[in-house]
mmCIF file of C-alpha atoms in Angstrom:
data_model
loop_
_atom_site.group_PDB
_atom_site.id
_atom_site.type_symbol
_atom_site.label_atom_id
_atom_site.label_comp_id
_atom_site.label_asym_id
_atom_site.label_seq_id
_atom_site.Cartn_x
_atom_site.Cartn_y
_atom_site.Cartn_z
ATOM 1 C CA MET A 183 0.010 -0.011 0.025
ATOM 2 C CA THR A 184 1.377 3.415 -0.857
ATOM 3 C CA PRO A 185 1.656 6.095 1.792
ATOM 4 C CA THR A 186 -1.037 8.161 -0.022
ATOM 5 C CA LYS A 187 -3.604 5.306 0.151
ATOM 6 C CA LEU A 188 -2.759 4.609 3.752
ATOM 7 C CA ASN A 189 -3.210 8.255 4.716
ATOM 8 C CA ALA A 190 -6.532 8.442 2.842
ATOM 9 C CA SER A 191 -7.721 5.317 4.633
ATOM 10 C CA ALA A 192 -6.680 6.662 8.031
ATOM 11 C CA VAL A 193 -8.367 9.980 7.358
ATOM 12 C CA GLY A 194 -11.594 8.125 6.326
ATOM 13 C CA LEU A 195 -11.554 6.093 9.541
ATOM 14 C CA PHE A 196 -10.916 9.162 11.609
ATOM 15 C CA LEU A 197 -13.820 11.005 10.011
ATOM 16 C CA ALA A 198 -16.164 8.045 10.547
ATOM 17 C CA ALA A 199 -15.157 7.871 14.206
ATOM 18 C CA LEU A 200 -15.635 11.582 14.593
ATOM 19 C CA MET A 201 -19.143 11.392 13.134
ATOM 20 C CA ILE A 202 -20.076 8.584 15.583
ATOM 21 C CA VAL A 203 -18.825 10.642 18.539
ATOM 22 C CA ALA A 204 -20.709 13.752 17.347
ATOM 23 C CA ALA A 205 -23.912 11.760 16.911
ATOM 24 C CA THR A 206 -23.568 10.242 20.417
ATOM 25 C CA LEU A 207 -22.923 13.619 22.005
ATOM 26 C CA ALA A 208 -25.906 15.133 20.230
ATOM 27 C CA SER A 209 -28.239 12.416 21.460
ATOM 28 C CA ILE A 210 -26.958 12.727 25.039
ATOM 29 C CA SER A 211 -27.396 16.476 24.856
ATOM 30 C CA GLN A 212 -30.975 16.200 23.522
ATOM 31 C CA ALA A 213 -31.859 13.606 26.160
ATOM 32 C CA SER A 214 -30.585 15.782 29.000
ATOM 33 C CA ALA A 215 -32.308 18.842 27.554
ATOM 34 C CA ALA A 216 -35.659 16.960 27.370
ATOM 35 C CA SER A 217 -35.597 15.935 31.018
ATOM 36 C CA PRO A 218 -36.883 18.424 33.557
ATOM 37 C CA SER A 219 -34.455 20.653 35.406
ATOM 38 C CA CYS A 220 -35.420 22.215 38.700
ATOM 39 C CA GLY A 221 -33.974 25.149 40.638
ATOM 40 C CA ARG A 222 -34.504 28.818 41.358
ATOM 41 C CA ALA A 223 -35.718 31.270 38.701
ATOM 42 C CA SER A 224 -35.935 35.030 38.689
ATOM 43 C CA TRP A 225 -37.490 37.536 36.306
ATOM 44 C CA TYR A 226 -36.207 40.592 34.531
ATOM 45 C CA ALA A 227 -37.681 43.466 32.550
ATOM 46 C CA LEU A 228 -34.747 45.231 30.883
ATOM 47 C CA THR A 229 -35.188 46.687 27.416
ATOM 48 C CA SER A 230 -31.599 46.171 26.332
ATOM 49 C CA GLN A 231 -30.389 44.033 23.471
ATOM 50 C CA THR A 232 -30.369 40.294 24.266
ATOM 51 C CA ALA A 233 -27.566 37.857 23.498
ATOM 52 C CA SER A 234 -29.540 36.684 20.468
ATOM 53 C CA GLY A 235 -29.458 40.175 19.026
ATOM 54 C CA GLU A 236 -33.146 41.084 19.519
ATOM 55 C CA ARG A 237 -34.331 43.767 21.890
ATOM 56 C CA MET A 238 -35.645 42.428 25.235
ATOM 57 C CA ASP A 239 -39.420 43.017 25.449
ATOM 58 C CA PRO A 240 -40.759 42.507 29.017
ATOM 59 C CA SER A 241 -44.265 41.903 27.584
ATOM 60 C CA LYS A 242 -43.156 38.839 25.567
ATOM 61 C CA LEU A 243 -42.903 35.292 26.818
ATOM 62 C CA THR A 244 -39.138 34.924 26.669
ATOM 63 C CA ALA A 245 -36.308 33.759 28.930
ATOM 64 C CA ALA A 246 -32.598 33.667 29.437
ATOM 65 C CA HIS A 247 -30.722 30.370 29.848
ATOM 66 C CA PRO A 248 -26.979 29.755 30.032
ATOM 67 C CA ARG A 249 -26.759 27.022 27.374
ATOM 68 C CA LEU A 250 -30.047 26.252 25.519
ATOM 69 C CA ARG A 251 -30.111 27.188 21.855
ATOM 70 C CA PHE A 252 -31.845 30.500 20.965
ATOM 71 C CA GLY A 253 -35.430 29.802 19.846
ATOM 72 C CA THR A 254 -35.826 26.763 22.078
ATOM 73 C CA LYS A 255 -39.335 26.579 23.617
ATOM 74 C CA VAL A 256 -39.339 25.717 27.296
ATOM 75 C CA GLU A 257 -42.240 25.040 29.682
ATOM 76 C CA VAL A 258 -41.540 26.574 33.069
ATOM 77 C CA VAL A 259 -43.625 25.445 36.090
ATOM 78 C CA ASN A 260 -43.758 27.346 39.398
ATOM 79 C CA GLN A 261 -43.377 24.643 42.067
ATOM 80 C CA ARG A 262 -45.197 26.736 44.679
ATOM 81 C CA ASN A 263 -48.485 27.077 42.797
ATOM 82 C CA GLY A 264 -48.257 24.632 39.819
ATOM 83 C CA LYS A 265 -48.807 27.384 37.222
ATOM 84 C CA SER A 266 -46.912 27.049 33.955
ATOM 85 C CA VAL A 267 -45.891 29.070 30.959
ATOM 86 C CA VAL A 268 -44.106 28.320 27.692
ATOM 87 C CA VAL A 269 -41.218 30.694 26.927
ATOM 88 C CA ARG A 270 -38.776 31.116 24.086
ATOM 89 C CA ILE A 271 -35.034 31.287 24.896
ATOM 90 C CA ASN A 272 -33.594 34.526 23.468
ATOM 91 C CA ASP A 273 -30.943 35.538 25.989
ATOM 92 C CA ARG A 274 -28.125 34.275 28.142
ATOM 93 C CA GLY A 275 -28.258 34.192 31.914
ATOM 94 C CA PRO A 276 -28.976 34.082 34.769
ATOM 95 C CA PHE A 277 -25.664 35.263 36.112
ATOM 96 C CA ILE A 278 -26.470 34.792 39.801
ATOM 97 C CA LYS A 279 -25.278 31.557 41.388
ATOM 98 C CA GLY A 280 -28.038 29.033 42.113
ATOM 99 C CA ARG A 281 -30.446 30.287 39.506
ATOM 100 C CA ILE A 282 -31.266 28.163 36.445
ATOM 101 C CA ILE A 283 -33.398 30.470 34.272
ATOM 102 C CA ASP A 284 -34.490 34.111 34.068
ATOM 103 C CA VAL A 285 -37.954 34.705 32.647
ATOM 104 C CA SER A 286 -39.442 37.901 31.292
ATOM 105 C CA LYS A 287 -41.837 39.967 33.417
ATOM 106 C CA ALA A 288 -44.781 38.742 31.304
ATOM 107 C CA ALA A 289 -43.785 35.079 31.880
ATOM 108 C CA ALA A 290 -43.307 35.773 35.593
ATOM 109 C CA GLY A 291 -46.873 37.185 35.718
ATOM 110 C CA HIS A 292 -48.257 34.061 34.145
ATOM 111 C CA ILE A 293 -46.747 31.820 36.785
ATOM 112 C CA GLY A 294 -47.366 34.136 39.738
ATOM 113 C CA MET A 295 -43.846 35.177 40.652
ATOM 114 C CA ILE A 296 -43.835 38.943 40.147
ATOM 115 C CA LYS A 297 -44.181 39.791 43.785
ATOM 116 C CA SER A 298 -41.665 37.235 45.128
ATOM 117 C CA GLY A 299 -39.127 37.900 42.360
ATOM 118 C CA VAL A 300 -37.573 34.453 42.777
ATOM 119 C CA GLU A 301 -39.325 31.101 42.915
ATOM 120 C CA LYS A 302 -38.430 27.410 42.713
ATOM 121 C CA VAL A 303 -39.337 26.171 39.257
ATOM 122 C CA CYS A 304 -38.872 23.159 37.019
ATOM 123 C CA TYR A 305 -38.509 23.541 33.264
ATOM 124 C CA ARG A 306 -38.521 21.177 30.360
ATOM 125 C CA VAL A 307 -37.683 21.652 26.699
ATOM 126 C CA ILE A 308 -40.716 21.499 24.434
ATOM 127 C CA SER A 309 -38.996 22.096 21.060
#
């Protein structure tokens, strides 16, 4: 076998292995994103530009999450009262230790957390 053929074979095997690893990581990531996550949430009502590039609108049902893809729909459930809301991820955050998601003021109103400011919630990825 010539060195050129050997190198081409090695590259082919490497690329096949890389594709398998990428597919495995994607399925693990999707599975963990689909399972509910619970922790503390807060709300915010700034009108600055979000990390996705759109302007934050406190009257829309949006949220900030540290890792979920922009545009991801998430159901957030207030554990104190059972109320839920579906929000769209359009920003990064929260930046306070122990918090898992920041929701817009409108979303906070839907789940009854305006007055408290912070509540224990669970969220799950819808789409």
